[in-house]
């Protein structure tokens, strides 16, 4: 190859790129990079008042259409049956490290105390949509079940399986679990949740990104350690695609 | 300007010792290179993140069924970090080097305030912003005559550096923070300041393109003004002033 200035420039740039790609594949370097997001978690948690609310909007500020993302409809006969039965036999169980395991029907949850909030849903991909969510504060369910003192995280088990073959699941820590805006929503924009938006129950954790907002929630499990579940990273996308567990940025 | 021209007229090949001046102090040089790496990582990983949803909106929200003001094709692999689509890894790069960018700028600005760099070298004097003087400087740039700015920054340079230091990079940092739902709960006024998250994302992209344009012009000017001497001065601090034309052949070899 003749060495010209152009070759040096192009070759140099290509070399840098492959170098960066190689670095990105190196496990130790990835851990180093991940420190950035761990730092964000630490600093956001130290700056954030535990009860600080996500911004709430006026009704006319809502998106005309709330986009459906991720699973559009869970596969399998079990979910299809629930749809046919209008979720009359859907049960939300709360178990794991709790004193009194619980099982709630959707009707029971809808009859309980409710909270409505018009908030912005931010997808990790960059789009946002504003909608009104109505549901029962998670705190009430946790109070009913009585968290044991070893419990540190809540895991949300979902009825949908996605591309990686494992069920969707997500997890949050107790700060978010007891946050006033953390609800199990059963309505979007004053209508029962549509299938695409997570019917019959979906988690709302308003200070984090969209992939935390688990849909089709069937079971809430209190655990002391996330590493024993599935891929061990605390969530479907965390295990499968490498997203950060803390989705506050 | 008279100085550099008179120097040329009194060209004397026997005076071959080039005059060097100390142009960049250590803090400027360290920040320049650290920031250069950080900016490139931020731009390229930012394009990877942009590729996940290459549409921009104004206002509080914006998704596929809303009206975008800009829709772009995905940026090619050579422009993104990593090369192949990987949003999680792009975010790892972006959110790690954001610390380098933000705290690097903060340290540099504080230190430059402390050591007088901002006041002595970057701040514009009243005379420099006089229209006639600026016009003179624009004409000189058009002629690719950079002799006067060898020892000191010229007015256009000062304006550009100020825009980058106090405009583009701080805006990038603030709009970046605005896109974080966690930070929204800490600093709700920031979202209002930028007119919503979708607007903040648009401003973030526009500022990033501004930085990319700055880099292109910056590199072109470095090449035109003598890349070896320019780069050396940003490494060692010492800049060799243009020798008289007669002995300039073979310079920067």
Coordinates of C-alpha atoms in Angstrom, one line a residue, chain B residues 142-245:
Chain B
X142 CA -11.0 34.9 3.8
X143 CA -7.4 35.5 2.5
X144 CA -6.2 32.7 4.8
X145 CA -3.8 35.1 6.4
X146 CA -3.3 34.0 9.9
X147 CA -0.1 35.8 10.7
X148 CA -1.4 38.2 13.2
X149 CA -3.1 35.5 15.3
X150 CA 0.1 33.5 15.7
X151 CA 0.9 34.8 19.2
X152 CA -2.6 35.7 20.3
X153 CA -6.1 34.7 19.5
X154 CA -7.8 36.9 16.9
X155 CA -11.3 38.3 17.5
X156 CA -13.1 35.7 15.4
X157 CA -11.2 33.0 17.2
X158 CA -12.1 34.5 20.6
X159 CA -15.8 34.7 19.6
X160 CA -15.8 31.1 18.4
X161 CA -14.1 29.8 21.5
X162 CA -16.4 31.7 23.7
X163 CA -19.4 30.3 21.9
X164 CA -18.1 26.8 22.4
X165 CA -17.0 27.3 26.0
X166 CA -19.9 29.3 27.3
X167 CA -22.6 28.3 24.8
X168 CA -22.5 25.0 23.0
X169 CA -20.9 22.7 25.6
X170 CA -22.9 24.1 28.6
X171 CA -26.1 23.8 26.6
X172 CA -25.2 20.2 25.7
X173 CA -24.6 19.4 29.3
X174 CA -27.9 21.1 30.5
X175 CA -30.1 19.7 27.7
X176 CA -28.5 16.3 28.4
X177 CA -29.4 16.5 32.0
X178 CA -32.9 17.6 31.0
X179 CA -33.5 14.3 29.2
X180 CA -33.0 12.3 32.4
X181 CA -36.3 11.5 34.1
X182 CA -34.4 11.2 37.4
X183 CA -32.9 14.7 37.1
X184 CA -36.3 16.1 36.1
X185 CA -37.5 15.2 39.6
X186 CA -34.5 17.0 41.1
X187 CA -34.5 20.1 38.7
X188 CA -38.0 20.4 37.3
X189 CA -37.3 24.0 36.2
X190 CA -34.7 22.7 33.7
X191 CA -37.4 21.0 31.7
X192 CA -39.4 24.2 31.7
X193 CA -36.4 26.3 30.7
X194 CA -36.0 24.3 27.5
X195 CA -39.7 24.0 26.8
X196 CA -40.0 20.2 27.4
X197 CA -38.0 17.1 27.0
X198 CA -38.5 16.7 23.3
X199 CA -37.3 20.3 22.8
X200 CA -34.3 19.6 25.0
X201 CA -33.4 16.6 22.8
X202 CA -33.7 18.8 19.7
X203 CA -31.5 21.5 21.2
X204 CA -29.0 18.8 22.3
X205 CA -28.8 17.6 18.7
X206 CA -28.5 21.0 17.2
X207 CA -25.7 22.0 19.6
X208 CA -23.9 18.7 18.8
X209 CA -24.1 19.5 15.2
X210 CA -22.7 22.9 16.1
X211 CA -19.7 21.3 17.8
X212 CA -19.2 19.0 14.8
X213 CA -19.2 22.1 12.5
X214 CA -16.7 23.7 14.9
X215 CA -14.4 20.7 14.7
X216 CA -14.4 20.7 10.9
X217 CA -13.6 24.4 10.7
X218 CA -11.0 24.1 13.5
X219 CA -9.2 21.2 11.8
X220 CA -9.3 23.0 8.4
X221 CA -7.8 26.1 9.9
X222 CA -5.1 24.1 11.7
X223 CA -4.2 22.5 8.4
X224 CA -4.1 25.8 6.6
X225 CA -2.1 27.5 9.3
X226 CA 0.5 24.8 9.4
X227 CA -0.5 21.6 11.1
X228 CA 2.9 20.5 12.5
X229 CA 3.6 23.8 14.2
X230 CA 0.0 24.1 15.4
X231 CA -0.2 20.6 16.8
X232 CA 3.3 20.9 18.3
X233 CA 2.2 24.1 20.1
X234 CA -0.8 22.3 21.6
X235 CA 1.5 19.5 22.8
X236 CA 4.6 21.4 24.0
X237 CA 3.1 24.9 24.4
X238 CA 5.7 26.4 22.1
X239 CA 4.8 27.9 18.8
X240 CA 7.2 28.9 16.1
X241 CA 6.4 32.3 14.6
X242 CA 6.4 32.4 10.8
X243 CA 9.9 33.0 9.5
X244 CA 10.4 35.5 6.7
X245 CA 9.1 34.0 3.4

